[in-house]
mmCIF file of C-alpha atoms in Angstrom:
data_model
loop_
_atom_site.group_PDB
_atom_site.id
_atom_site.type_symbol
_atom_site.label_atom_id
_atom_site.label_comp_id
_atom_site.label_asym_id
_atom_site.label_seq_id
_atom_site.Cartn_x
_atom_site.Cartn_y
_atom_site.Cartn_z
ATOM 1 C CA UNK K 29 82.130 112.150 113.728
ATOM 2 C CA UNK K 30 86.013 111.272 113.808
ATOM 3 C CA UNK K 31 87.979 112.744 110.768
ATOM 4 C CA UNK K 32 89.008 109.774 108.702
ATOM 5 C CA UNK K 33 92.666 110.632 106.907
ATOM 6 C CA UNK K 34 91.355 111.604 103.243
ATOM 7 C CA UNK K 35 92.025 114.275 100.474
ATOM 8 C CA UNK K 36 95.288 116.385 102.149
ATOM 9 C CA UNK K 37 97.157 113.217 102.496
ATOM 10 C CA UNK K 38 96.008 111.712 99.078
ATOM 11 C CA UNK K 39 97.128 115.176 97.845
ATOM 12 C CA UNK K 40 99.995 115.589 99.861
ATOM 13 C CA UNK K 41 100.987 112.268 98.080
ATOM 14 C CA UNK K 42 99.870 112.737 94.706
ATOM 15 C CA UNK K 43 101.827 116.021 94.544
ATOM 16 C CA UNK K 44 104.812 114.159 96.355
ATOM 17 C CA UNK K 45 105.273 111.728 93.597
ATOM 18 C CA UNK K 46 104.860 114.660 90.865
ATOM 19 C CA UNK K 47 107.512 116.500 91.921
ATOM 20 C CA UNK K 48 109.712 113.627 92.235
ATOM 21 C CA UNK K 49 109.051 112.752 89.068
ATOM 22 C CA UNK K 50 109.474 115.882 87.587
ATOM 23 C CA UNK K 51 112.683 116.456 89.145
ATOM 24 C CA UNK K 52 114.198 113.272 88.044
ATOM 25 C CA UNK K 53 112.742 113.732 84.245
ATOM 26 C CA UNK K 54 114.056 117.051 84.360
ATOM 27 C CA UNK K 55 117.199 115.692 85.481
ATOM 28 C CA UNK K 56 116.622 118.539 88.677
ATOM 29 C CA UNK K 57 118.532 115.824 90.744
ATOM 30 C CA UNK K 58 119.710 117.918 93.664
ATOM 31 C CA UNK K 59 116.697 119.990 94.247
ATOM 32 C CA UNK K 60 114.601 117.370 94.130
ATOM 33 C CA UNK K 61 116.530 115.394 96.572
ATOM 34 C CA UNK K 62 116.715 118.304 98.838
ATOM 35 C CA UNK K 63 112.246 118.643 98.678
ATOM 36 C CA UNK K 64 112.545 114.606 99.296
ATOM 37 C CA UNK K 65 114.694 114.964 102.498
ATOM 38 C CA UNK K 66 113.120 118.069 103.975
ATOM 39 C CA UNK K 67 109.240 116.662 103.435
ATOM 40 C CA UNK K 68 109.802 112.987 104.704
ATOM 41 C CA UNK K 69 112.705 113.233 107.333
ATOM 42 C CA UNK K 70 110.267 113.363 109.860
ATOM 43 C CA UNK K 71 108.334 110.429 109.011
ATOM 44 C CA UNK K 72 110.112 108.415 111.111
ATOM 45 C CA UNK K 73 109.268 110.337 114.017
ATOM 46 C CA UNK K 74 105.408 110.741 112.856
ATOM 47 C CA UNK K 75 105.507 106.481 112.789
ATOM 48 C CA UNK K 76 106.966 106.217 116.700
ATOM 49 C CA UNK K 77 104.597 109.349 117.606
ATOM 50 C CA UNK K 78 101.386 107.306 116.024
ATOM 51 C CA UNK K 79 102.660 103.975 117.274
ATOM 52 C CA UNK K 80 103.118 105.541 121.051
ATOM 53 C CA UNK K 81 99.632 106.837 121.131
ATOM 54 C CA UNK K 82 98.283 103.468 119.636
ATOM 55 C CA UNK K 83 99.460 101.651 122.420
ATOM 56 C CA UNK K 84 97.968 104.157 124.716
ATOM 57 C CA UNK K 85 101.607 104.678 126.183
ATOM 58 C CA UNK K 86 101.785 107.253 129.026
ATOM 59 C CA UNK K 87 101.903 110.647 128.864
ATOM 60 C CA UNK K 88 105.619 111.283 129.642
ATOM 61 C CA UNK K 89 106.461 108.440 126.909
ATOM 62 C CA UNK K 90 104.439 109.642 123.997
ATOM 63 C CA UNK K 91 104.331 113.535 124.698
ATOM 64 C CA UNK K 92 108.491 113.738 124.474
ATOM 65 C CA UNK K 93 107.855 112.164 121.274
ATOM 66 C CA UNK K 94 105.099 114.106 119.794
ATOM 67 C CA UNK K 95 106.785 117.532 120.674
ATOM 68 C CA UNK K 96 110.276 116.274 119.098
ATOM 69 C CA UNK K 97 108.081 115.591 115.931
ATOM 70 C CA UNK K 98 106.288 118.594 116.108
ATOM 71 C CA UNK K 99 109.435 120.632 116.422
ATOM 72 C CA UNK K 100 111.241 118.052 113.817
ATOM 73 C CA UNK K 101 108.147 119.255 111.308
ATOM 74 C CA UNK K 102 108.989 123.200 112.578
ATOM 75 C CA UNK K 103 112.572 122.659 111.351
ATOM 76 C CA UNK K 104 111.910 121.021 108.349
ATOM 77 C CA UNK K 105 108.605 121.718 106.583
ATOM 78 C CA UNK K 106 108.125 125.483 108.329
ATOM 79 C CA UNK K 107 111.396 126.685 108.261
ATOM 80 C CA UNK K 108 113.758 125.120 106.054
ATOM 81 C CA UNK K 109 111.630 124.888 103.184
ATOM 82 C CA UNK K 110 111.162 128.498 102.706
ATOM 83 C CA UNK K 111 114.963 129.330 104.017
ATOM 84 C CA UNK K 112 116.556 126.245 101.659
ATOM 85 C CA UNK K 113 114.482 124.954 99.063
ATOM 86 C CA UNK K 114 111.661 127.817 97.665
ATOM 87 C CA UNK K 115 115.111 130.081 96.816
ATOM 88 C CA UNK K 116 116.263 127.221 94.783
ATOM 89 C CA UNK K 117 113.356 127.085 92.701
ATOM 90 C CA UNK K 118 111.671 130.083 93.195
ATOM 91 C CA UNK K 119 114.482 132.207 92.111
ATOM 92 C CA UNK K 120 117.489 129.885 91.033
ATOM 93 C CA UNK K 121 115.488 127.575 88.411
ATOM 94 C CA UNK K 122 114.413 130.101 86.399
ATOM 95 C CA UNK K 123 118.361 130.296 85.164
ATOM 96 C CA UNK K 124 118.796 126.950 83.714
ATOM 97 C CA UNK K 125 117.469 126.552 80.551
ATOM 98 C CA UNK K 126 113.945 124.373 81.478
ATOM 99 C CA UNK K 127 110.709 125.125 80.074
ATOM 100 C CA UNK K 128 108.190 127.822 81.086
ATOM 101 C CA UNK K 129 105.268 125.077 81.808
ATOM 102 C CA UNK K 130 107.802 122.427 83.783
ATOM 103 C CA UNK K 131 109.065 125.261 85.905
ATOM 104 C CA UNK K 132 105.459 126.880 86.765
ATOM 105 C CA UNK K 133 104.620 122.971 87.473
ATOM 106 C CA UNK K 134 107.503 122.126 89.719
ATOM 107 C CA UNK K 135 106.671 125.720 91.758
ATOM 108 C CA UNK K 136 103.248 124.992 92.116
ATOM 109 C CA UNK K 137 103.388 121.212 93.255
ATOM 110 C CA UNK K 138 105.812 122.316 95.774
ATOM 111 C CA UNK K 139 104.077 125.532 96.936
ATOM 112 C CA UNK K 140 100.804 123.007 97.337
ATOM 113 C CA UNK K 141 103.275 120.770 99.761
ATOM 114 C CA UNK K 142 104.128 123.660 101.813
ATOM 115 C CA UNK K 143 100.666 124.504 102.220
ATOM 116 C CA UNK K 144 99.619 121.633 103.310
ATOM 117 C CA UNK K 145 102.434 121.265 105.480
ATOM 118 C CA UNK K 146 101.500 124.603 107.028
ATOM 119 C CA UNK K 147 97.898 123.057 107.204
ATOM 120 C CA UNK K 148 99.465 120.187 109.174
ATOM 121 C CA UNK K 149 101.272 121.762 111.410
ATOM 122 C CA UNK K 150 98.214 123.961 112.241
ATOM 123 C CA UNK K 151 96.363 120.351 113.079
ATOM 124 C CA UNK K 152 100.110 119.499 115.417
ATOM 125 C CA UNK K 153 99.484 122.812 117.475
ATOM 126 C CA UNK K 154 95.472 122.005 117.910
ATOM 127 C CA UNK K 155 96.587 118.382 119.193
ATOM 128 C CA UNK K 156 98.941 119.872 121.491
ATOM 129 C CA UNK K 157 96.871 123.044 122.749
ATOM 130 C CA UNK K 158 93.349 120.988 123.228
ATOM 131 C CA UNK K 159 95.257 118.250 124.974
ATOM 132 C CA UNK K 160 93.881 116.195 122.285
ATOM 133 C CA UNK K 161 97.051 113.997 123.151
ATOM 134 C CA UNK K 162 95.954 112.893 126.303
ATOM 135 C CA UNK K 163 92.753 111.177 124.755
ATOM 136 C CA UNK K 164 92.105 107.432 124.422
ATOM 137 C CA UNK K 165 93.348 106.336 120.598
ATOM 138 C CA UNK K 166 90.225 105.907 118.787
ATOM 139 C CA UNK K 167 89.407 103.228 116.222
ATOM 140 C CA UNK K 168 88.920 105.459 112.605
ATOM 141 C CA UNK K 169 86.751 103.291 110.506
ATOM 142 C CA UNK K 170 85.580 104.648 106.797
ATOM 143 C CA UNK K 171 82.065 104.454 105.859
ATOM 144 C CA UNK K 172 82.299 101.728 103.762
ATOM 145 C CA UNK K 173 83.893 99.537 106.307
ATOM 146 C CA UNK K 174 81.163 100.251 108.673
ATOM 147 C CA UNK K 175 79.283 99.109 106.174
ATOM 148 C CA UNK K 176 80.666 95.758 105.072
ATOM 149 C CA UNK K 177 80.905 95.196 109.274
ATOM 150 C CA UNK K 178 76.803 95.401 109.160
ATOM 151 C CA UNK K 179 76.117 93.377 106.622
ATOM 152 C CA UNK K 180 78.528 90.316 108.341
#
C-alpha cells in the first residue's frame, strides 16, 4: 500500500508553527529566524525535486535535482542545525532571563524538528539507494478519497 504523507509532516508542522510562535512571543527574534531559515531553505528545492518527478522528467533532469536537495537538506537540517542553532539554545538561552517551562518548550519543539529531519533524511538516502527515483510517479490517494471515488 503507498505511504500517504500523514503524522511526521502534520508534526513537523505543528511543531514548526510552535516554535515560531514561541520565539516571536518570547521576543527570541534572532534564534528563531535562524530555526526558520535553516528548516525551510530547502523547500524550494523539495518543490522543483517533486515537480520534476511529477512530470516523469528524465533521469539526468530530476536526479541533479534530487541530490542538490538531498545535499541542500545535509547542509542545513543535518549539519548546521546541530553546529549553529542547538548551541544557541541548548547552551546560550539558558542566560537570558526566560522562564524554566518556555525554555524546556522551545528545546524540545526544536529537538522534535531535528528528529524528524534526521527521520527524513533517512527516507532521502532509501529513495536514492533503492533507486526508488527511477520509478513511475504514483497517484497517492487517502482512504477517504477512494472512498467518495466509489460511491460517484
Amino acid at each position: 500500500m503507498p505511504r500517504t504523507q500523514g503524522l511526521d509532516t502534520a508534526l513537523h508542522h505543528a511543531f514548526s508553527l510552535a516554535l515560531l510562535a514561541l520565539s516571536y512571543s518570547l521576543e527570541l527574534l534572532r534564534v528563531g529566524l535562524l530555526a526558520h531559515w535553516l528548516l525551510t531553505a530547502t523547500a524550494p528545492l523539495l518543490s522543483a525535486s517533486k515537480l520534476l518527478h511529477c512530470l516523469d522528467a528524465p533521469g539526468r533532469v530530476k536526479k541533479p535535482f534530487f541530490v542538490l536537495y538531498g545535499l541542500a537538506v545535509l547542509a542545513t537540517r543535518v549539519l548546521l542545525v546541530p553546529l549553529l542553532l542547538l548551541p544557541c539554545t541548548l547552551r546560550d538561552l539558558w542566560r537570558v532571563p526566560l522562564s524554566r517551562p518556555a525554555a524546556y518548550a522551545a528545546n524540545g519543539f526544536l529537538l522534535l524538528l531535528y528528529g524528524i529531519s534526521l527521520f527524513w533524511f533517512g527516507r532521502l538516502i532509501g529513495i536514492w539507494v533503492t533507486g526508488k527515483l527511477d520509478s513511475r510517479p504514483q497517484m497517492v490517494v487517502s482512504p477517504e478519497v477512494q472512498r467518495w471515488q466509489k460511491h460517484e
